[in-house]
Every structure is written in structure tokens, then in C-alpha cells.
Tab-separated table of C-alpha atoms and ligand atoms in Angstrom:
chain	number	residue	atom	x	y	z
A	122	MET	CA	131.599	123.530	96.962
A	123	LYS	CA	128.331	124.931	95.704
A	124	LYS	CA	125.281	122.700	95.739
A	125	LYS	CA	124.377	121.826	91.986
A	126	ILE	CA	120.744	121.942	91.573
A	127	ALA	CA	118.765	120.471	88.666
A	128	ILE	CA	115.492	122.209	88.320
A	129	LEU	CA	112.812	120.215	86.325
A	130	GLY	CA	110.268	122.935	85.315
A	131	SER	CA	112.533	126.060	85.722
A	132	THR	CA	110.199	128.263	83.715
A	133	GLY	CA	107.105	127.678	85.970
A	134	SER	CA	106.003	129.447	89.191
A	135	ILE	CA	108.097	127.226	91.492
A	136	GLY	CA	110.992	127.029	89.004
A	137	THR	CA	111.275	130.716	88.778
A	138	GLN	CA	111.106	131.285	92.627
A	139	ALA	CA	113.800	128.541	93.018
A	140	LEU	CA	116.017	130.535	90.601
A	141	GLN	CA	115.489	133.576	92.909
A	142	VAL	CA	116.677	131.600	95.924
A	143	ILE	CA	119.645	130.417	93.930
A	144	GLU	CA	120.461	133.904	92.881
A	145	GLU	CA	120.200	135.338	96.400
A	146	HIS	CA	122.540	132.550	97.627
A	147	SER	CA	124.804	132.190	94.662
A	148	ASP	CA	127.674	131.554	97.127
A	149	LEU	CA	125.932	128.304	98.090
A	150	TYR	CA	123.870	127.055	95.063
A	151	GLU	CA	124.194	126.838	91.413
A	152	ALA	CA	121.565	126.008	88.627
A	153	TYR	CA	123.186	123.029	87.027
A	154	VAL	CA	120.196	121.946	84.894
A	155	LEU	CA	117.157	123.964	83.648
A	156	THR	CA	114.160	122.532	81.759
A	157	ALA	CA	110.883	123.679	80.208
A	158	ASN	CA	108.066	122.175	78.203
A	159	HIS	CA	107.154	124.889	75.619
A	160	GLN	CA	108.394	128.303	76.875
A	161	VAL	CA	111.470	128.161	74.917
A	162	ASP	CA	112.098	132.039	75.073
A	163	LYS	CA	111.889	132.069	78.824
A	164	LEU	CA	114.323	128.919	78.937
A	165	ILE	CA	116.767	130.651	76.691
A	166	ALA	CA	116.713	133.839	78.895
A	167	GLN	CA	117.174	131.769	81.999
A	168	ALA	CA	120.117	129.797	80.332
A	169	ARG	CA	121.838	132.802	79.280
A	170	LYS	CA	121.580	134.366	82.836
A	171	PHE	CA	122.443	131.324	84.872
A	172	CYS	CA	124.813	129.367	82.466
A	173	PRO	CA	123.757	125.935	83.553
A	174	GLU	CA	125.549	122.801	82.382
A	175	ALA	CA	122.529	121.575	80.502
A	176	VAL	CA	119.044	122.487	79.360
A	177	VAL	CA	116.203	120.426	78.209
A	178	ILE	CA	113.202	121.311	76.230
A	179	ALA	CA	110.569	118.674	76.408
A	180	ASP	CA	108.807	119.768	73.368
A	181	GLU	CA	111.088	118.349	70.697
A	182	SER	CA	109.876	120.733	67.884
A	183	LEU	CA	111.510	123.715	69.856
A	184	TYR	CA	114.953	122.057	70.062
A	185	PRO	CA	116.585	123.879	66.945
A	186	LYS	CA	115.458	127.241	68.330
A	187	LEU	CA	116.985	126.397	71.609
A	188	GLN	CA	120.218	125.021	70.251
A	189	GLU	CA	120.805	127.960	67.939
A	190	ALA	CA	120.046	130.507	70.683
A	191	LEU	CA	122.681	128.965	72.934
A	192	ALA	CA	125.185	128.102	70.424
A	193	ASP	CA	127.648	130.593	71.563
A	194	LEU	CA	127.631	129.230	75.222
A	195	PRO	CA	129.167	125.976	76.614
A	196	ILE	CA	125.712	124.633	77.517
A	197	LYS	CA	124.558	121.103	76.532
A	198	VAL	CA	121.136	121.253	74.861
A	199	TYR	CA	118.873	118.304	74.884
A	200	CYS	CA	115.111	117.695	74.098
A	201	GLY	CA	112.361	115.181	74.779
A	202	ALA	CA	110.923	113.359	77.863
A	203	GLU	CA	113.741	110.802	77.776
A	204	ALA	CA	116.428	113.475	78.275
A	205	LEU	CA	114.526	114.766	81.454
A	206	CYS	CA	115.184	111.274	82.908
A	207	GLN	CA	118.792	111.281	81.865
A	208	VAL	CA	119.928	114.758	82.740
A	209	VAL	CA	118.994	114.363	86.504
A	210	THR	CA	121.371	111.358	86.769
A	211	GLU	CA	124.594	113.344	85.877
A	212	ASP	CA	127.246	112.818	88.395
A	213	PRO	CA	127.702	116.361	89.740
A	214	VAL	CA	123.963	116.938	90.332
A	215	ASP	CA	123.529	117.335	94.145
A	216	ILE	CA	119.724	117.830	94.243
A	217	VAL	CA	116.849	117.551	91.947
A	218	LEU	CA	113.881	119.996	92.373
A	219	THR	CA	110.918	118.468	90.619
A	220	ALA	CA	108.963	121.669	89.704
A	221	LEU	CA	107.291	120.332	86.515
A	222	VAL	CA	103.484	119.793	86.614
A	223	GLY	CA	101.524	116.639	86.494
A	224	PHE	CA	102.140	112.855	85.674
A	225	ALA	CA	105.161	113.983	83.564
A	226	GLY	CA	107.138	114.167	86.901
A	227	LEU	CA	106.983	110.585	87.734
A	228	ARG	CA	109.528	109.061	85.456
A	229	PRO	CA	112.230	111.766	86.005
A	230	THR	CA	111.654	111.446	89.761
A	231	ILE	CA	112.156	107.630	89.730
A	232	SER	CA	115.307	108.169	87.437
A	233	ALA	CA	116.696	110.604	90.022
A	234	ILE	CA	116.072	108.449	92.974
A	235	ARG	CA	117.847	105.542	91.147
A	236	ALA	CA	120.753	107.849	90.631
A	237	HIS	CA	120.824	108.442	94.468
A	238	LYS	CA	119.928	112.111	94.078
A	239	PRO	CA	118.002	113.842	97.032
A	240	ILE	CA	114.631	115.037	95.732
A	241	ALA	CA	113.133	118.515	96.573
A	242	LEU	CA	109.633	117.600	95.641
A	243	ALA	CA	107.221	120.028	94.437
A	244	ASN	CA	105.663	117.829	91.878
A	245	LYS	CA	103.027	116.403	94.178
A	246	GLU	CA	101.308	114.520	91.343
A	247	THR	CA	104.230	111.911	91.542
A	248	LEU	CA	103.214	110.954	95.183
A	249	VAL	CA	99.512	111.056	94.181
A	250	VAL	CA	100.029	108.544	91.309
A	251	ALA	CA	102.632	106.271	92.889
A	252	GLY	CA	103.267	107.233	96.356
A	253	GLU	CA	103.749	103.593	97.529
A	254	LEU	CA	106.176	102.970	94.762
A	255	ILE	CA	108.203	106.242	95.274
A	256	ASP	CA	108.454	105.524	99.031
A	257	ALA	CA	109.854	101.961	98.541
A	258	LEU	CA	112.340	103.217	96.010
A	259	ALA	CA	113.505	106.232	98.189
A	260	ALA	CA	113.961	103.640	101.056
A	261	GLU	CA	115.912	101.222	98.853
A	262	TYR	CA	118.144	103.888	97.435
A	263	ASN	CA	118.334	105.784	100.753
A	264	VAL	CA	117.410	109.009	99.168
A	265	PRO	CA	115.744	111.763	101.179
A	266	ILE	CA	112.570	113.269	99.650
A	267	LEU	CA	112.364	116.963	100.993
A	268	PRO	CA	108.975	118.522	100.607
A	269	VAL	CA	108.567	121.933	98.857
A	270	ASP	CA	104.815	122.073	99.022
A	271	SER	CA	104.187	124.694	101.827
A	272	GLU	CA	101.916	122.490	103.960
A	273	HIS	CA	104.256	119.621	103.759
A	274	SER	CA	107.457	121.716	104.405
A	275	ALA	CA	105.476	123.042	107.485
A	276	ILE	CA	104.826	119.498	108.681
A	277	PHE	CA	108.514	118.557	107.965
A	278	GLN	CA	109.725	121.530	110.006
A	279	CYS	CA	107.396	120.585	112.990
A	280	LEU	CA	108.959	117.119	112.994
A	281	VAL	CA	112.534	118.371	113.350
A	282	GLY	CA	113.851	117.105	116.628
A	283	GLU	CA	110.967	114.737	117.103
A	284	ILE	CA	112.547	111.459	116.036
A	285	GLY	CA	110.914	108.575	117.699
A	286	ASN	CA	107.951	110.653	118.808
A	287	PRO	CA	104.938	109.243	116.947
A	288	ILE	CA	102.472	111.627	115.181
A	289	GLU	CA	99.025	111.463	116.550
A	290	LYS	CA	97.482	113.729	113.968
A	291	ILE	CA	98.482	116.086	111.118
A	292	LEU	CA	96.471	119.198	110.755
A	293	LEU	CA	96.720	120.085	106.984
A	294	THR	CA	95.518	123.584	106.391
A	295	ALA	CA	93.678	124.792	103.259
A	296	SER	CA	92.852	128.419	102.339
A	297	GLY	CA	89.560	127.055	100.879
A	298	GLY	CA	90.316	128.877	97.620
A	299	PRO	CA	88.484	131.696	95.961
A	300	PHE	CA	85.024	129.926	96.193
A	301	ARG	CA	85.085	129.008	99.895
A	302	THR	CA	82.033	131.208	100.773
A	303	PHE	CA	80.176	130.466	97.532
A	304	THR	CA	76.799	128.412	97.505
A	305	LYS	CA	76.489	125.375	95.366
A	306	GLU	CA	74.110	127.486	93.102
A	307	GLN	CA	76.951	130.112	92.695
A	308	LEU	CA	79.350	127.405	91.833
A	309	THR	CA	77.386	126.577	88.683
A	310	GLN	CA	78.242	130.030	87.185
A	311	VAL	CA	81.921	130.433	88.187
A	312	THR	CA	84.354	131.129	85.234
A	313	LYS	CA	88.126	130.190	84.781
A	314	GLU	CA	89.051	133.898	85.399
A	315	GLN	CA	87.483	133.862	88.853
A	316	ALA	CA	89.041	130.413	89.544
A	317	LEU	CA	92.407	131.638	88.508
A	318	LYS	CA	92.272	134.381	91.140
A	319	HIS	CA	93.672	132.594	94.170
A	320	PRO	CA	93.161	134.872	97.262
A	321	ASN	CA	96.628	134.191	98.837
A	322	TRP	CA	98.969	132.349	96.498
A	323	SER	CA	100.274	133.113	93.102
A	324	MET	CA	100.881	129.704	91.324
A	325	GLY	CA	100.782	127.970	87.943
A	326	ALA	CA	97.356	127.683	86.286
A	327	LYS	CA	96.885	123.806	86.980
A	328	ILE	CA	97.365	123.992	90.700
A	329	THR	CA	95.325	127.217	90.972
A	330	ILE	CA	92.333	125.474	89.382
A	331	ASP	CA	92.859	122.416	91.777
A	332	SER	CA	92.997	124.850	94.584
A	333	ALA	CA	89.810	126.286	93.702
A	334	SER	CA	88.129	122.918	93.428
A	335	MET	CA	89.866	121.657	96.427
A	336	MET	CA	91.215	118.663	94.473
A	337	ASN	CA	94.609	120.066	95.499
A	338	LYS	CA	93.939	119.439	99.250
A	339	GLY	CA	92.868	115.839	98.413
A	340	PHE	CA	96.074	115.324	96.675
A	341	GLU	CA	97.913	116.909	99.641
A	342	VAL	CA	96.432	114.315	101.919
A	343	MET	CA	97.862	111.581	99.667
A	344	GLU	CA	101.126	113.451	99.526
A	345	ALA	CA	101.372	113.701	103.279
A	346	ARG	CA	100.442	110.084	103.846
A	347	TRP	CA	103.476	108.889	101.951
A	348	LEU	CA	105.878	111.577	102.955
A	349	PHE	CA	105.246	111.172	106.642
A	350	GLY	CA	104.156	107.503	107.001
A	351	VAL	CA	100.783	108.108	108.558
A	352	LYS	CA	97.489	106.615	107.816
A	353	PRO	CA	94.923	108.780	105.839
A	354	GLU	CA	92.706	108.874	108.945
A	355	GLN	CA	95.482	110.654	110.873
A	356	ILE	CA	95.159	113.649	108.573
A	357	GLU	CA	92.655	116.322	109.176
A	358	VAL	CA	91.986	118.923	106.543
A	359	LEU	CA	91.308	122.255	108.298
A	360	VAL	CA	90.281	125.321	106.168
A	361	HIS	CA	92.217	128.312	107.348
A	362	PRO	CA	91.516	131.204	104.939
A	363	GLN	CA	94.388	133.497	106.031
A	364	SER	CA	97.122	130.951	104.933
A	365	ILE	CA	99.391	131.993	107.873
A	366	ILE	CA	99.538	128.624	109.698
A	367	HIS	CA	100.944	126.363	106.864
A	368	SER	CA	100.081	123.149	108.702
A	369	ALA	CA	100.560	121.594	112.140
A	370	VAL	CA	101.409	118.337	113.768
A	371	GLN	CA	99.667	116.946	116.970
A	372	PHE	CA	101.714	114.579	119.132
A	373	GLU	CA	100.722	111.838	121.351
A	374	ASP	CA	100.734	114.066	124.575
A	375	GLY	CA	98.347	116.336	122.818
A	376	ALA	CA	100.949	119.090	122.103
A	377	ILE	CA	100.479	120.744	118.642
A	378	LYS	CA	103.373	122.368	116.783
A	379	ALA	CA	102.655	124.564	113.830
A	380	GLN	CA	104.736	126.463	111.312
A	381	LEU	CA	103.652	129.989	110.397
A	382	GLY	CA	104.846	132.377	107.793
A	383	MET	CA	103.830	134.638	104.948
A	384	PRO	CA	102.441	132.824	102.042
A	385	ASP	CA	105.849	132.772	100.125
A	386	MET	CA	106.904	129.697	98.397
A	387	ARG	CA	110.521	130.818	98.468
A	388	ILE	CA	110.624	129.937	102.107
A	389	PRO	CA	109.842	126.203	101.703
A	390	ILE	CA	112.053	126.055	98.469
A	391	GLN	CA	114.970	127.597	100.174
A	392	TYR	CA	114.507	125.230	103.185
A	393	ALA	CA	114.436	122.192	101.090
A	394	PHE	CA	117.860	123.305	99.633
A	395	SER	CA	119.382	124.280	102.973
A	396	TYR	CA	117.976	121.658	105.284
A	397	PRO	CA	118.929	121.050	108.040
A	398	ASP	CA	120.225	124.638	108.091
A	399	ARG	CA	118.262	127.839	107.762
A	400	LEU	CA	119.464	130.644	105.639
A	401	ARG	CA	119.023	134.276	106.038
A	402	SER	CA	116.353	135.858	103.770
A	403	ASP	CA	114.726	139.153	103.177
A	404	PHE	CA	111.294	137.729	102.375
A	405	PRO	CA	108.436	139.720	103.959
A	406	ARG	CA	107.678	138.851	107.555
A	407	ILE	CA	104.212	138.496	109.344
A	408	ASP	CA	103.033	141.621	111.006
A	409	PHE	CA	100.506	140.206	113.612
A	410	GLY	CA	99.111	143.637	114.133
A	411	LEU	CA	97.837	143.606	110.640
A	412	CYS	CA	96.556	139.960	110.671
A	413	ARG	CA	94.477	139.964	113.896
A	414	GLN	CA	92.408	137.046	112.976
A	415	LEU	CA	93.323	133.328	112.369
A	416	THR	CA	90.113	131.459	111.724
A	417	PHE	CA	89.328	127.704	111.015
A	418	GLU	CA	86.421	125.710	109.682
A	419	HIS	CA	85.913	122.267	108.329
A	420	PRO	CA	85.938	121.691	104.664
A	421	ASP	CA	82.568	121.341	102.828
A	422	THR	CA	82.878	118.065	100.884
A	423	GLU	CA	79.255	118.318	99.633
A	424	LYS	CA	80.061	121.673	97.900
A	425	PHE	CA	83.592	120.603	96.838
A	426	ARG	CA	82.920	117.309	95.275
A	427	ASN	CA	86.561	116.983	93.981
A	428	LEU	CA	87.638	116.786	97.707
A	429	ALA	CA	85.107	114.003	98.409
A	430	LEU	CA	86.234	112.139	95.264
A	431	ALA	CA	89.888	112.380	96.360
A	432	PHE	CA	88.869	110.907	99.894
A	433	GLU	CA	87.004	108.128	97.836
A	434	ALA	CA	90.291	107.475	95.860
A	435	ILE	CA	92.310	107.245	99.031
A	436	ARG	CA	89.802	104.743	100.543
A	437	ARG	CA	89.899	102.464	97.438
A	438	GLY	CA	93.793	102.671	97.212
A	439	GLY	CA	95.476	100.679	94.439
A	440	ASN	CA	95.590	102.596	91.181
A	441	MET	CA	92.588	104.653	92.003
A	442	PRO	CA	94.640	107.785	92.989
A	443	CYS	CA	96.455	107.358	89.615
A	444	ILE	CA	92.935	107.254	87.839
A	445	ILE	CA	91.806	110.398	89.584
A	446	ASN	CA	94.999	112.243	88.962
A	447	ALA	CA	94.701	111.460	85.190
A	448	ALA	CA	91.010	112.379	85.049
A	449	ASN	CA	91.720	115.517	86.840
A	450	GLU	CA	94.557	116.580	84.572
A	451	ILE	CA	92.246	116.147	81.559
A	452	ALA	CA	89.125	117.871	83.314
A	453	ASN	CA	91.373	120.676	84.642
A	454	ALA	CA	92.861	121.323	81.219
A	455	ALA	CA	89.361	121.240	79.577
A	456	PHE	CA	87.991	123.808	82.272
A	457	LEU	CA	90.954	125.998	81.311
A	458	HIS	CA	89.964	125.770	77.564
A	459	ASP	CA	86.220	126.420	78.389
A	460	GLU	CA	85.262	122.864	77.380
A	461	VAL	CA	83.747	121.842	80.775
A	462	SER	CA	82.154	123.927	83.422
A	463	PHE	CA	83.637	124.121	87.113
A	464	LEU	CA	81.142	121.626	88.650
A	465	GLY	CA	81.388	119.518	85.317
A	466	MET	CA	85.000	118.599	86.401
A	467	SER	CA	83.720	116.525	89.174
A	468	ASP	CA	81.325	114.547	86.791
A	469	VAL	CA	84.177	113.857	84.310
A	470	ILE	CA	86.446	112.585	87.299
A	471	GLU	CA	83.637	110.617	88.926
A	472	GLN	CA	82.758	108.794	85.702
A	473	THR	CA	86.308	108.112	84.876
A	474	MET	CA	86.736	106.577	88.392
A	475	GLN	CA	83.727	104.276	87.751
A	476	GLN	CA	84.975	103.109	84.289
A	477	ALA	CA	88.673	102.698	84.451
A	478	SER	CA	90.003	99.362	85.310
A	479	PHE	CA	90.765	99.021	89.003
A	480	ILE	CA	94.106	97.355	90.168
A	481	GLN	CA	94.719	96.693	93.805
A	482	LYS	CA	98.375	96.248	93.531
A	483	PRO	CA	99.768	98.112	90.682
A	484	THR	CA	103.246	97.900	89.264
A	485	PHE	CA	105.154	100.782	87.469
A	486	ASP	CA	103.769	99.560	84.083
A	487	ASP	CA	100.233	99.375	85.534
A	488	TYR	CA	100.496	102.868	86.487
A	489	MET	CA	101.720	103.940	82.883
A	490	GLU	CA	98.778	102.011	81.363
A	491	THR	CA	96.265	103.345	83.979
A	492	ASP	CA	97.238	106.970	83.092
A	493	ARG	CA	96.727	106.266	79.466
A	494	GLU	CA	93.475	104.588	79.860
A	495	ALA	CA	92.028	107.024	82.511
A	496	ARG	CA	92.915	110.009	80.231
A	497	ARG	CA	91.196	108.311	77.209
A	498	ILE	CA	87.964	107.709	79.336
A	499	ALA	CA	88.094	111.246	80.854
A	500	GLN	CA	88.513	112.822	77.389
A	501	SER	CA	85.561	110.883	76.066
A	502	PHE	CA	83.223	112.731	78.508
A	503	ILE	CA	84.446	116.189	77.385
A	504	LYS	CA	82.189	117.666	74.696
A	505	LYS	CA	84.004	119.749	72.241
B	37	NDP	P1	103.724	125.854	86.396
B	37	NDP	O1	102.631	125.454	85.416
B	37	NDP	O2	103.898	127.305	86.752
B	37	NDP	O3	105.091	125.382	85.775
B	37	NDP	C1	105.347	124.034	85.347
B	37	NDP	C2	106.694	123.705	84.828
B	37	NDP	O4	106.798	122.456	84.272
B	37	NDP	C3	107.097	124.782	83.635
B	37	NDP	O5	108.421	124.916	83.622
B	37	NDP	C4	106.623	123.939	82.541
B	37	NDP	O6	107.230	124.331	81.131
B	37	NDP	C5	106.974	122.632	82.906
B	37	NDP	N1	106.254	121.443	82.352
B	37	NDP	C6	104.868	121.303	82.191
B	37	NDP	N2	104.481	120.238	81.575
B	37	NDP	C7	105.628	119.574	81.304
B	37	NDP	C8	105.910	118.327	80.690
B	37	NDP	N3	104.894	117.547	80.209
B	37	NDP	N4	107.131	117.947	80.626
B	37	NDP	C9	108.144	118.622	81.046
B	37	NDP	N5	108.006	119.860	81.624
B	37	NDP	C10	106.660	120.381	81.731
B	37	NDP	O7	103.426	124.993	87.579
B	37	NDP	P2	103.928	125.336	89.149
B	37	NDP	O8	105.289	125.792	89.191
B	37	NDP	O9	102.748	126.119	89.763
B	37	NDP	O10	103.842	123.917	89.842
B	37	NDP	C11	104.815	122.967	89.639
B	37	NDP	C12	104.537	121.751	90.588
B	37	NDP	O11	104.718	122.212	91.966
B	37	NDP	C13	103.039	121.132	90.398
B	37	NDP	O12	103.249	119.847	90.687
B	37	NDP	C14	102.422	121.780	91.687
B	37	NDP	O13	101.396	120.951	92.048
B	37	NDP	C15	103.530	121.906	92.662
B	37	NDP	N6	103.333	123.105	93.572
B	37	NDP	C16	103.288	124.360	93.194
B	37	NDP	C17	103.076	125.345	93.953
B	37	NDP	C18	103.191	126.869	93.583
B	37	NDP	O14	103.090	127.647	94.424
B	37	NDP	N7	103.201	127.155	92.309
B	37	NDP	C19	102.919	125.152	95.529
B	37	NDP	C20	102.882	123.766	95.790
B	37	NDP	C21	103.183	122.828	94.953
B	37	NDP	P3	106.615	125.484	80.367
B	37	NDP	O15	106.886	126.700	81.125
B	37	NDP	O16	107.421	125.479	79.095
B	37	NDP	O17	105.140	125.114	80.092
B	38	MG	MG1	100.113	123.315	99.061
């Protein structure tokens, strides 16, 4: 029996790479659900190629076009945010890959967990916003959350065979992004074109900007604490510009295990699908003759204020990570639309963190309201 995979966000960077993995191992996997937000033509092409059971376009205005284009095929066609939550609960679905971006991933992830579906989690924002709630739900429904983010997949791989051996420390590596060596002065001038050129990874626009500002690494600390049940103080961010060591775990005896590989997201995507097995692949291998240097440095939180703000959100807890996520989504989109400068993003985020209502023990409804309020506040700081 093939594993039936629901891909939320199949038209994105992770989604398309997941489809490559499925195609490569078509004897083992099948794309059961494909979804997109606006890219209807790409979704149509994917649906015609992979013939899934169902497709969803989140943007309801594109539904007629999608339906018409697939009318000759036996594919169920849905639209809207609610359909994303429904479609993951379908009985035959074996695993849900959350490859959509931002807060929009929260509700479908909860819905999938409640339907007892294992989650291959790329959508880190879900754990940033509501990690505690997701952890509790995953435990209640006995649902595994398999990390897709490369660092977290690395940590997960280091932990195989270590049941009962406590983690002393996680070494969470970071490339440092395209502006690692820039001065503060230089950062005042950087453009979105420069920020979109990540040195090692080709990813969607939002995460590429988050990597350039290092907000991504702050979010990954939050993601790691919930995935691996460690205290934030046990996670050390280590800048490693070559992106060869994807992260490491230090155990109580002082031994460190690391996972290495080329920067290629198909490896962690495939491992999330195949765990605990490993499947053969033709992905490029490391040639250590070509990468002689593996270097490390501490992150500069003076220069990368978003990382400092993320640490502050972790320290405050409660709904503060939800606030910072919403503010960052607004600031990030505004930067991509030339409405705020690179460093201006941190101002928007910091002011939103100061003004949004703080809740120490948020419920699900609190998260929804916090997200709305923080977006409203962040938007008010963006000059059009
Ligand atoms: P992309 O922007 O490339 O793709 C996002 C996908 O989600 C697209 O299919 C998009 O549809 C869909 N989408 C966007 N917004 C919505 C919405 N509101 N409702 C429904 N669907 C939506 O992102 P990435 O693939 O780069 O990233 C996906 C997730 O994976 C993010 O959370 C990111 O942090 C995480 N991640 C990504 C990595 C990477 O290498 N790319 C690495 C590690 C983590 P459409 O195409 O129609 O816009
Ligand atoms: Mg990552």
C-alpha cells in the first residue's frame, strides 16, 4: 500500500520538492491532496500530472477556473481556508505535510492532529504561535510530528537510538544569511533583491527574508524547544556559514552527534516520509575535498535585532511568540513591497510587541484574537 500524502502548499518551494520525492518513489508514495493559495495554474498542472484525490485553492475567487480546468478528471475540487482543514481529515490520508507559509498553517495542523494524522511539519510558524497547544494536542491524540525544517530534521536524526538519554544542549546552526558580514551601517541600505539572494538555500520569499534578518533562527529556537522538549536555555545558536552541519546534539557525557549533508531540502522531506527507514536517493553528495573549511561563530544580536526580539519573545512566553509572528508576517510582507526598510522591520516588530495585549496563558481563541490584533497594530506602523 502506498503512503497517501496530503501536501498543504504544494505549489511552494517545499511543496514542489516534496512532489519530486513522491515522483522519485512513486512505488511508495502518492500525492493524495494538493493545495495552493493563488497559484492556480501551477496547481492545475500539478493536479493533471499527479492526479490526486482532491485539490484545494485557498483563494475562493480562483475556484471556477480550477474546477473548469480539472472537469475531465476524477479530482474533487474545493476552495477556502475551511476546506484546508477538512481535506486533511479524509480517511485514507496517511500523512500531512504542512508546507504552507505563516499563521495560515495553524488551523489545518490542529485539524489533522485531531484526525490522528501524522504531521510532517515544515510550517514552523504553527509551533512559533502555539507550540504548547500543539504539543499537548499531539500527545493527547498520540500523533507524531516529524520535522522537515533541515535543522530540526538533523536534531531528530541525532536522537535516533537515544531514547532515555537526556539532551544537554542543542547546537542549532545558522548560515547567517546574505548579510552576515555586513556592518550595521551597511544594513541600513540593503534591498529586497539582496535579501532574497540566500547564499546556500533556495526557498520561498518569506522564509528567505526571515533568514536574512535572522528572525528565522529565533523561530527555529521556538520550534526546537517544542519539538524536542528542551528549555530555551539548552539551545545554542551557532552561525556556520557553509550550511553543511545542519545541527547537532550534545549529550550528558559531553559527546556531540551532528548530521551533515548538502543543503538540499529533499533529504529532510524524504526522511519525514520514510522515517524510521532511509531510502536511496541520487541527491548530490558532499565532497569534502571541495569544502575544506567548516567555520563557526556566535550570532550578533546587536546587528540582527530580530533575533534579539525573538529571544525576548521566548523569555516573555504566553502569547508573545504569537504577537512577534504576526508582526513579523506584516513587516516581512511590507519589506517585500518596499513599504519598510530592512532595519525598519525590527522597529515595527518591537513596537507591536510593546502595544499588543499580553496574555500569559492563551487559549486557542486567544491566539486567533492575538494574531488579528498584532497584525492591526503592526500595519499601523507601516507608512504607505
Ligand atoms: P513558499 O512561499 O514557497 O510556498 C508556500 C505555499 O503555501 C504555497 O503553496 C502557497 O500557495 C501556500 N500558501 C501561502 N499562503 C497561504 C494561505 N494563506 N493559505 C493557504 N495556502 C497558502 O514557502 P516555502 O515552501 O518556502 O515554505 C513553506 C513553509 O516551510 C514555511 O513555513 C517555511 O518557514 C517552512 N520551511 C521552508 C524551507 C524551504 O527551504 N523553503 C525550509 C524550512 C522550513 P501559492 O503558491 O498559491 O502562493
Ligand atoms: Mg531551517
